[in-house]
Short mmCIF file of C-alpha atoms in Angstrom, two decimals:
data_model
loop_
_atom_site.label_atom_id
_atom_site.label_comp_id
_atom_site.label_asym_id
_atom_site.label_seq_id
_atom_site.Cartn_x
_atom_site.Cartn_y
_atom_site.Cartn_z
CA MET E 1119 -61.89 9.05 35.88
CA ASN E 1120 -64.04 6.54 37.70
CA PRO E 1121 -65.00 7.59 41.26
CA GLN E 1122 -63.03 4.76 42.87
CA LEU E 1123 -59.80 5.92 41.19
CA ALA E 1124 -60.53 9.60 41.82
CA ASP E 1125 -60.89 8.75 45.51
CA SER E 1126 -57.69 6.66 45.63
CA VAL E 1127 -55.05 7.70 48.16
CA PHE E 1128 -52.57 8.49 45.38
CA VAL E 1129 -54.89 10.78 43.39
CA ARG E 1130 -56.09 12.51 46.58
CA ALA E 1131 -52.50 13.24 47.65
CA CYS E 1132 -51.72 14.63 44.17
CA ARG E 1133 -54.70 16.94 44.58
CA ARG E 1134 -53.56 17.99 48.06
CA GLU E 1135 -56.66 16.46 49.69
CA PRO E 1136 -56.63 14.68 53.09
CA VAL E 1137 -55.39 11.07 52.95
CA PRO E 1138 -55.45 8.18 55.47
CA HIS E 1139 -51.74 7.54 54.86
CA THR E 1140 -48.99 8.79 52.55
CA PRO E 1141 -49.24 6.97 49.21
CA VAL E 1142 -46.11 5.37 47.77
CA TRP E 1143 -44.91 4.16 44.39
CA TYR E 1144 -41.39 3.93 42.97
CA MET E 1145 -39.87 5.18 39.76
CA ARG E 1146 -38.64 2.15 37.83
CA GLN E 1147 -40.53 -0.13 40.26
CA ALA E 1148 -41.19 -2.46 37.32
CA GLY E 1149 -37.75 -3.36 36.09
CA ARG E 1150 -34.42 -5.05 36.44
CA SER E 1151 -34.50 -5.41 40.23
CA LEU E 1152 -37.33 -7.97 39.92
CA PRO E 1153 -36.52 -11.58 39.02
CA GLU E 1154 -39.98 -11.95 37.45
CA TYR E 1155 -39.22 -8.95 35.21
CA ARG E 1156 -35.95 -10.49 34.04
CA ARG E 1157 -37.82 -13.72 33.24
CA ALA E 1158 -40.55 -11.88 31.32
CA ARG E 1159 -37.99 -9.87 29.31
CA GLU E 1160 -35.69 -12.79 28.49
CA GLY E 1161 -34.76 -12.63 24.80
CA VAL E 1162 -37.13 -9.69 24.18
CA GLU E 1163 -35.69 -6.32 23.16
CA MET E 1164 -36.87 -3.29 25.15
CA LEU E 1165 -38.73 -1.55 22.33
CA THR E 1166 -40.40 -4.82 21.30
CA ALA E 1167 -41.53 -5.34 24.91
CA CYS E 1168 -42.97 -1.79 25.01
CA ALA E 1169 -45.07 -2.55 21.91
CA THR E 1170 -46.41 -5.91 23.15
CA PRO E 1171 -49.59 -5.34 25.24
CA ASP E 1172 -49.47 -8.69 27.08
CA LEU E 1173 -45.92 -7.96 28.25
CA VAL E 1174 -46.70 -4.34 29.10
CA VAL E 1175 -49.59 -5.48 31.30
CA GLU E 1176 -47.58 -8.23 33.01
CA ILE E 1177 -44.57 -6.01 33.73
CA THR E 1178 -46.68 -3.05 34.92
CA MET E 1179 -48.55 -5.36 37.31
CA GLN E 1180 -45.49 -7.08 38.82
CA PRO E 1181 -44.63 -4.42 41.47
CA VAL E 1182 -48.32 -3.88 42.29
CA ARG E 1183 -48.66 -7.57 43.13
CA ARG E 1184 -45.34 -7.79 44.96
CA TYR E 1185 -45.28 -4.53 46.93
CA GLY E 1186 -48.87 -3.33 47.22
CA VAL E 1187 -47.85 0.14 46.02
CA ASP E 1188 -50.54 2.83 45.70
CA ALA E 1189 -50.03 3.39 41.97
CA ALA E 1190 -48.76 1.51 38.93
CA ILE E 1191 -46.48 3.18 36.38
CA PHE E 1192 -47.10 2.29 32.74
CA PHE E 1193 -44.26 0.12 31.38
CA SER E 1194 -42.77 1.97 28.42
CA ASP E 1195 -39.73 4.05 27.52
CA ILE E 1196 -39.27 7.75 26.81
CA VAL E 1197 -38.14 7.04 23.22
CA VAL E 1198 -41.25 4.99 22.31
CA PRO E 1199 -43.08 7.94 20.68
CA LEU E 1200 -39.94 8.85 18.69
CA LYS E 1201 -39.66 5.29 17.39
CA ALA E 1202 -43.39 5.36 16.59
CA ILE E 1203 -43.00 8.36 14.24
CA GLY E 1204 -40.12 6.72 12.41
CA VAL E 1205 -36.93 7.92 14.13
CA ASP E 1206 -34.23 5.30 13.56
CA LEU E 1207 -33.14 4.48 17.11
CA ASP E 1208 -32.51 1.53 19.35
CA ILE E 1209 -32.04 0.92 23.06
CA LYS E 1210 -28.64 -0.70 23.52
CA PRO E 1211 -28.33 -2.77 26.72
CA GLY E 1212 -25.95 -1.09 29.15
CA VAL E 1213 -25.85 2.08 27.03
CA GLY E 1214 -29.36 3.45 26.55
CA PRO E 1215 -31.09 5.02 23.53
CA VAL E 1216 -28.84 5.35 20.47
CA VAL E 1217 -29.99 7.41 17.48
CA ALA E 1218 -28.73 6.40 14.00
CA THR E 1219 -28.81 9.92 12.51
CA PRO E 1220 -28.46 12.65 15.13
CA ILE E 1221 -30.37 15.89 14.52
CA ARG E 1222 -28.01 18.79 13.94
CA ASP E 1223 -29.89 21.06 11.47
CA ARG E 1224 -33.30 22.14 10.19
CA ALA E 1225 -33.60 19.23 7.78
CA GLY E 1226 -33.07 16.85 10.72
CA ALA E 1227 -35.70 18.58 12.85
CA ALA E 1228 -38.19 18.52 9.96
CA VAL E 1229 -38.21 14.70 10.12
CA LEU E 1230 -40.10 14.86 13.45
CA ARG E 1231 -43.74 14.64 12.36
CA PRO E 1232 -46.69 14.87 14.79
CA LEU E 1233 -47.66 11.72 16.69
CA GLU E 1234 -51.14 10.32 15.95
CA PRO E 1235 -52.97 7.87 18.27
CA GLY E 1236 -52.84 5.36 15.38
CA ASP E 1237 -49.03 5.35 15.64
CA VAL E 1238 -49.23 3.73 19.09
CA PRO E 1239 -52.29 1.41 19.10
CA TYR E 1240 -50.45 -0.91 21.53
CA VAL E 1241 -50.42 1.89 24.13
CA THR E 1242 -54.20 2.30 24.10
CA GLU E 1243 -54.68 -1.49 24.11
CA SER E 1244 -52.25 -1.92 27.02
CA VAL E 1245 -53.81 0.85 29.14
CA GLU E 1246 -57.33 -0.50 28.60
CA ALA E 1247 -56.21 -4.03 29.54
CA LEU E 1248 -54.40 -2.70 32.62
CA LEU E 1249 -57.48 -0.90 33.94
CA LYS E 1250 -59.28 -4.26 34.14
CA GLU E 1251 -56.35 -5.81 36.06
CA LEU E 1252 -55.68 -2.86 38.37
CA GLY E 1253 -59.17 -2.34 39.75
CA GLY E 1254 -58.90 0.48 42.28
CA THR E 1255 -55.14 1.04 41.82
CA PRO E 1256 -54.44 4.11 39.67
CA LEU E 1257 -52.21 3.91 36.59
CA ILE E 1258 -49.65 6.64 35.89
CA GLY E 1259 -48.91 7.35 32.23
CA PHE E 1260 -45.59 8.95 31.36
CA ALA E 1261 -43.45 10.55 28.70
CA GLY E 1262 -39.98 12.04 28.40
CA GLY E 1263 -39.57 15.80 28.69
CA PRO E 1264 -38.62 17.72 25.55
CA PHE E 1265 -35.15 18.74 26.79
CA THR E 1266 -34.22 15.13 27.55
CA LEU E 1267 -35.55 13.88 24.20
CA ALA E 1268 -33.75 16.71 22.40
CA SER E 1269 -30.49 15.75 24.09
CA TYR E 1270 -30.73 12.11 22.94
CA LEU E 1271 -31.60 13.22 19.39
CA ILE E 1272 -28.85 15.85 19.13
CA GLU E 1273 -26.08 13.90 20.89
CA GLY E 1274 -27.03 10.61 19.23
CA GLY E 1275 -27.19 8.84 22.61
CA PRO E 1276 -26.63 9.41 26.34
CA SER E 1277 -24.32 12.32 27.14
CA LYS E 1278 -22.44 13.41 30.24
CA ASN E 1279 -22.22 17.13 29.51
CA HIS E 1280 -24.88 17.63 26.80
CA ASP E 1281 -22.36 19.79 24.93
CA ARG E 1282 -23.87 19.52 21.43
CA THR E 1283 -27.32 20.05 22.92
CA LYS E 1284 -26.28 23.25 24.66
CA ALA E 1285 -24.29 24.37 21.62
CA MET E 1286 -27.53 24.33 19.61
CA MET E 1287 -29.54 25.89 22.43
CA TYR E 1288 -27.15 28.83 22.82
CA GLY E 1289 -25.89 29.05 19.23
CA ASP E 1290 -29.07 28.56 17.19
CA PRO E 1291 -32.05 29.42 19.40
CA GLU E 1292 -34.41 29.46 16.42
CA LEU E 1293 -33.61 25.86 15.48
CA TRP E 1294 -33.65 24.90 19.17
CA HIS E 1295 -37.20 26.24 19.68
CA GLU E 1296 -38.41 24.58 16.48
CA LEU E 1297 -37.03 21.24 17.68
CA MET E 1298 -38.49 21.73 21.18
CA ASP E 1299 -41.87 22.72 19.67
CA ARG E 1300 -42.03 19.52 17.68
CA LEU E 1301 -40.93 17.37 20.63
CA GLY E 1302 -43.37 19.12 22.96
CA ALA E 1303 -46.26 18.35 20.58
CA ILE E 1304 -45.18 14.69 20.30
CA THR E 1305 -44.90 14.40 24.09
CA LEU E 1306 -48.29 16.01 24.67
CA ALA E 1307 -49.92 13.68 22.14
CA PHE E 1308 -48.29 10.62 23.77
CA LEU E 1309 -49.50 11.65 27.25
CA ARG E 1310 -53.00 12.37 25.95
CA VAL E 1311 -53.23 8.90 24.37
CA GLN E 1312 -52.49 7.35 27.79
CA ALA E 1313 -54.85 9.62 29.74
CA GLU E 1314 -57.68 9.26 27.22
CA ALA E 1315 -57.30 5.46 27.41
CA GLY E 1316 -57.78 5.69 31.18
CA ALA E 1317 -54.52 6.55 32.99
CA SER E 1318 -55.37 8.34 36.28
CA ALA E 1319 -52.29 10.61 36.27
CA VAL E 1320 -49.34 11.43 34.02
CA GLN E 1321 -45.68 12.11 34.76
CA LEU E 1322 -43.28 14.07 32.60
CA PHE E 1323 -39.73 12.75 33.14
CA ASP E 1324 -37.31 15.47 32.09
CA SER E 1325 -34.43 13.38 33.36
CA TRP E 1326 -31.51 15.49 32.13
CA VAL E 1327 -32.94 19.01 32.45
CA GLY E 1328 -30.84 19.55 35.59
CA ALA E 1329 -27.99 20.26 33.16
CA VAL E 1330 -29.31 23.80 32.53
CA ALA E 1331 -29.19 26.90 34.74
CA PRO E 1332 -32.48 28.43 36.02
CA GLN E 1333 -32.37 31.41 33.63
CA ASP E 1334 -31.72 29.10 30.66
CA TYR E 1335 -34.53 26.80 31.77
CA ARG E 1336 -36.85 29.80 31.82
CA THR E 1337 -35.83 30.86 28.30
CA TYR E 1338 -35.25 27.58 26.47
CA VAL E 1339 -37.32 24.91 28.26
CA LEU E 1340 -40.17 26.39 30.32
CA PRO E 1341 -42.32 27.62 27.39
CA HIS E 1342 -42.37 24.10 25.93
CA THR E 1343 -42.98 22.30 29.22
CA ALA E 1344 -45.74 24.76 30.13
CA LYS E 1345 -47.45 24.10 26.79
CA ILE E 1346 -47.48 20.35 27.54
CA PHE E 1347 -49.06 20.78 30.99
CA ALA E 1348 -51.59 23.34 29.65
CA GLY E 1349 -52.48 20.89 26.88
CA LEU E 1350 -53.42 18.26 29.49
CA ALA E 1351 -55.51 20.55 31.71
CA ASP E 1352 -58.88 19.63 30.15
CA LEU E 1353 -58.39 15.93 31.00
CA GLY E 1354 -58.58 16.54 34.76
CA VAL E 1355 -55.80 14.08 35.65
CA PRO E 1356 -52.99 15.05 38.07
CA ARG E 1357 -49.83 16.09 36.24
CA ILE E 1358 -46.41 15.29 37.77
CA HIS E 1359 -43.14 16.92 36.72
CA PHE E 1360 -39.80 15.30 37.57
CA GLY E 1361 -36.16 15.87 36.71
CA VAL E 1362 -32.79 14.81 38.14
CA GLY E 1363 -30.36 17.34 39.59
CA THR E 1364 -33.08 19.99 39.52
CA GLY E 1365 -32.63 21.46 43.01
CA GLU E 1366 -31.81 24.88 41.55
CA LEU E 1367 -34.75 24.63 39.13
CA LEU E 1368 -37.53 23.70 41.56
CA GLY E 1369 -38.95 27.22 41.68
CA VAL E 1370 -39.17 27.66 37.92
CA MET E 1371 -40.31 24.05 37.43
CA GLY E 1372 -43.12 24.84 39.85
CA GLU E 1373 -44.28 27.51 37.39
CA ALA E 1374 -44.61 25.04 34.49
CA GLY E 1375 -48.13 24.02 35.43
CA ALA E 1376 -47.81 20.56 37.01
CA ASP E 1377 -49.91 19.65 40.07
CA VAL E 1378 -47.07 17.65 41.65
CA VAL E 1379 -43.35 18.41 41.51
CA GLY E 1380 -41.00 15.44 41.88
CA VAL E 1381 -37.86 16.10 43.92
CA ASP E 1382 -34.63 14.12 43.61
CA TRP E 1383 -32.67 13.14 46.73
CA ARG E 1384 -30.39 16.19 46.79
CA VAL E 1385 -32.86 18.63 48.38
CA PRO E 1386 -34.79 17.82 51.59
CA LEU E 1387 -38.57 17.97 51.05
CA ASP E 1388 -39.19 20.77 53.56
CA GLU E 1389 -36.65 22.92 51.69
CA ALA E 1390 -38.14 21.79 48.34
CA ALA E 1391 -41.60 22.92 49.49
CA LEU E 1392 -40.22 26.44 50.03
CA ARG E 1393 -38.53 26.47 46.61
CA VAL E 1394 -41.52 25.11 44.69
CA GLY E 1395 -43.98 27.47 46.35
CA ALA E 1396 -47.63 27.14 47.34
CA GLY E 1397 -50.33 25.19 45.53
CA LYS E 1398 -48.31 22.08 44.63
CA ALA E 1399 -47.93 18.60 46.04
CA LEU E 1400 -44.44 17.08 46.22
CA GLN E 1401 -43.20 13.63 45.27
CA GLY E 1402 -40.05 11.95 46.57
CA ASN E 1403 -37.38 11.63 47.66
CA LEU E 1404 -35.38 8.80 49.30
CA ASP E 1405 -31.96 8.29 47.69
CA PRO E 1406 -32.29 4.98 45.73
CA ALA E 1407 -28.82 3.96 46.97
CA VAL E 1408 -30.08 3.97 50.59
CA LEU E 1409 -31.94 0.75 49.71
CA LEU E 1410 -28.56 -0.97 49.32
CA ALA E 1411 -27.80 -0.29 53.01
CA PRO E 1412 -29.02 -2.35 56.01
CA TRP E 1413 -32.73 -2.08 56.86
CA GLU E 1414 -32.12 0.08 59.96
CA VAL E 1415 -30.62 2.78 57.71
CA VAL E 1416 -33.50 2.52 55.21
CA GLU E 1417 -36.04 2.87 58.01
CA GLU E 1418 -34.35 5.88 59.58
CA ARG E 1419 -33.99 7.70 56.24
CA ALA E 1420 -37.56 6.87 55.16
CA ARG E 1421 -39.01 8.23 58.41
CA GLU E 1422 -37.01 11.41 57.87
CA VAL E 1423 -38.45 11.81 54.34
CA LEU E 1424 -41.98 11.33 55.72
CA GLU E 1425 -41.35 13.85 58.49
CA ARG E 1426 -40.02 16.51 56.10
CA GLY E 1427 -42.80 15.69 53.64
CA ARG E 1428 -45.41 16.78 56.18
CA VAL E 1429 -44.50 20.37 55.34
CA ALA E 1430 -45.80 19.91 51.78
CA GLU E 1431 -49.48 20.50 50.96
CA GLY E 1432 -49.58 16.95 49.58
CA HIS E 1433 -46.91 14.24 49.60
CA VAL E 1434 -46.43 11.13 47.47
CA PHE E 1435 -43.54 9.04 48.81
CA ASN E 1436 -41.09 7.92 46.14
CA LEU E 1437 -37.38 7.58 45.52
CA GLY E 1438 -35.30 10.49 44.28
CA HIS E 1439 -34.76 8.61 40.98
CA GLY E 1440 -35.35 5.07 39.70
CA VAL E 1441 -34.92 1.81 41.63
CA LEU E 1442 -31.33 0.59 41.12
CA PRO E 1443 -31.05 -2.82 39.41
CA SER E 1444 -29.12 -4.32 42.37
CA THR E 1445 -31.90 -3.45 44.87
CA ASP E 1446 -33.28 -6.35 46.93
CA PRO E 1447 -37.05 -6.46 46.24
CA ASP E 1448 -37.64 -7.39 49.90
CA GLN E 1449 -36.27 -3.98 50.94
CA LEU E 1450 -38.90 -2.27 48.76
CA ALA E 1451 -41.67 -4.49 50.16
CA ARG E 1452 -40.66 -3.57 53.73
CA LEU E 1453 -40.34 0.10 52.77
CA THR E 1454 -43.86 0.17 51.31
CA ASP E 1455 -45.28 -1.30 54.52
CA LEU E 1456 -43.25 1.12 56.63
CA VAL E 1457 -44.47 4.18 54.70
CA HIS E 1458 -48.09 3.06 55.08
CA GLU E 1459 -47.75 2.31 58.80
CA ALA E 1460 -45.57 5.24 59.81
CA SER E 1461 -47.74 7.79 57.98
CA ALA E 1462 -51.17 6.42 59.05
CA ARG E 1463 -53.23 9.37 60.22
#
């Protein structure tokens, strides 16, 4: 990592080093809440956009230009690596990822071959182009966590209760671990491609892992997540781990090997620091829906997040999940300024 990026406020906070102010970026900061994003994406399908370097660069840069956030998040989707190895899937507007042939047996799992850098040349090209545009602003690479990917593949699309997923997990642990092994290897390869191309940090989004109990996480998920984080250790980039509804899992997630644990809005950061344990920075955790309220409410809640975040050894301000599509971009611009000003040391 070049010295300028290694010394950026975001990377320093991830490493629990002193910072002049709390850094801030937002999950889904590049997306439907921005009119310029909607213009850029007009008539272009999501997976096509993710494989078009010019569009990836433009969309990734939009919130950096508009908000002055302390980090950019690579514009992609968690199913991109699955599509790249030949899984027949599509992202349906208003629904999410839909898989043509759900995986329900060994033959289905065997279709998941390893991901090679040559499968995603557009990722390397996009990251390299972004580094030129971003200058001293770090880029965060990302991938979907193996539990979340497994759920989409087993259910065939988004699921409320993840019943088929859990049925396999409990009923056929051998098949479950084989599937998770393959997905873990694909995820690790996808994150390595981004980091080796120049991303300054990586985030593992295990969006739906909050559906499992702590003991089940330890048995069925942790070994695979830990392998991913261990497989990134030699690259020297901060590793962030985030899931939704993971309040009960924060302790065991803290054991997986990430440098930063993302916290959704359900657990206050001072409490989260106790659950995660020593030696980790925290990221989060304003409820995205607060941004739909009047500014006075946003300001009050944001100051509270900053105050509670002081307890953590390092704090990256973020939302507790992605920016909602109906969010007014001006609220996010004001929030970014507020975080910088209110946290100035």
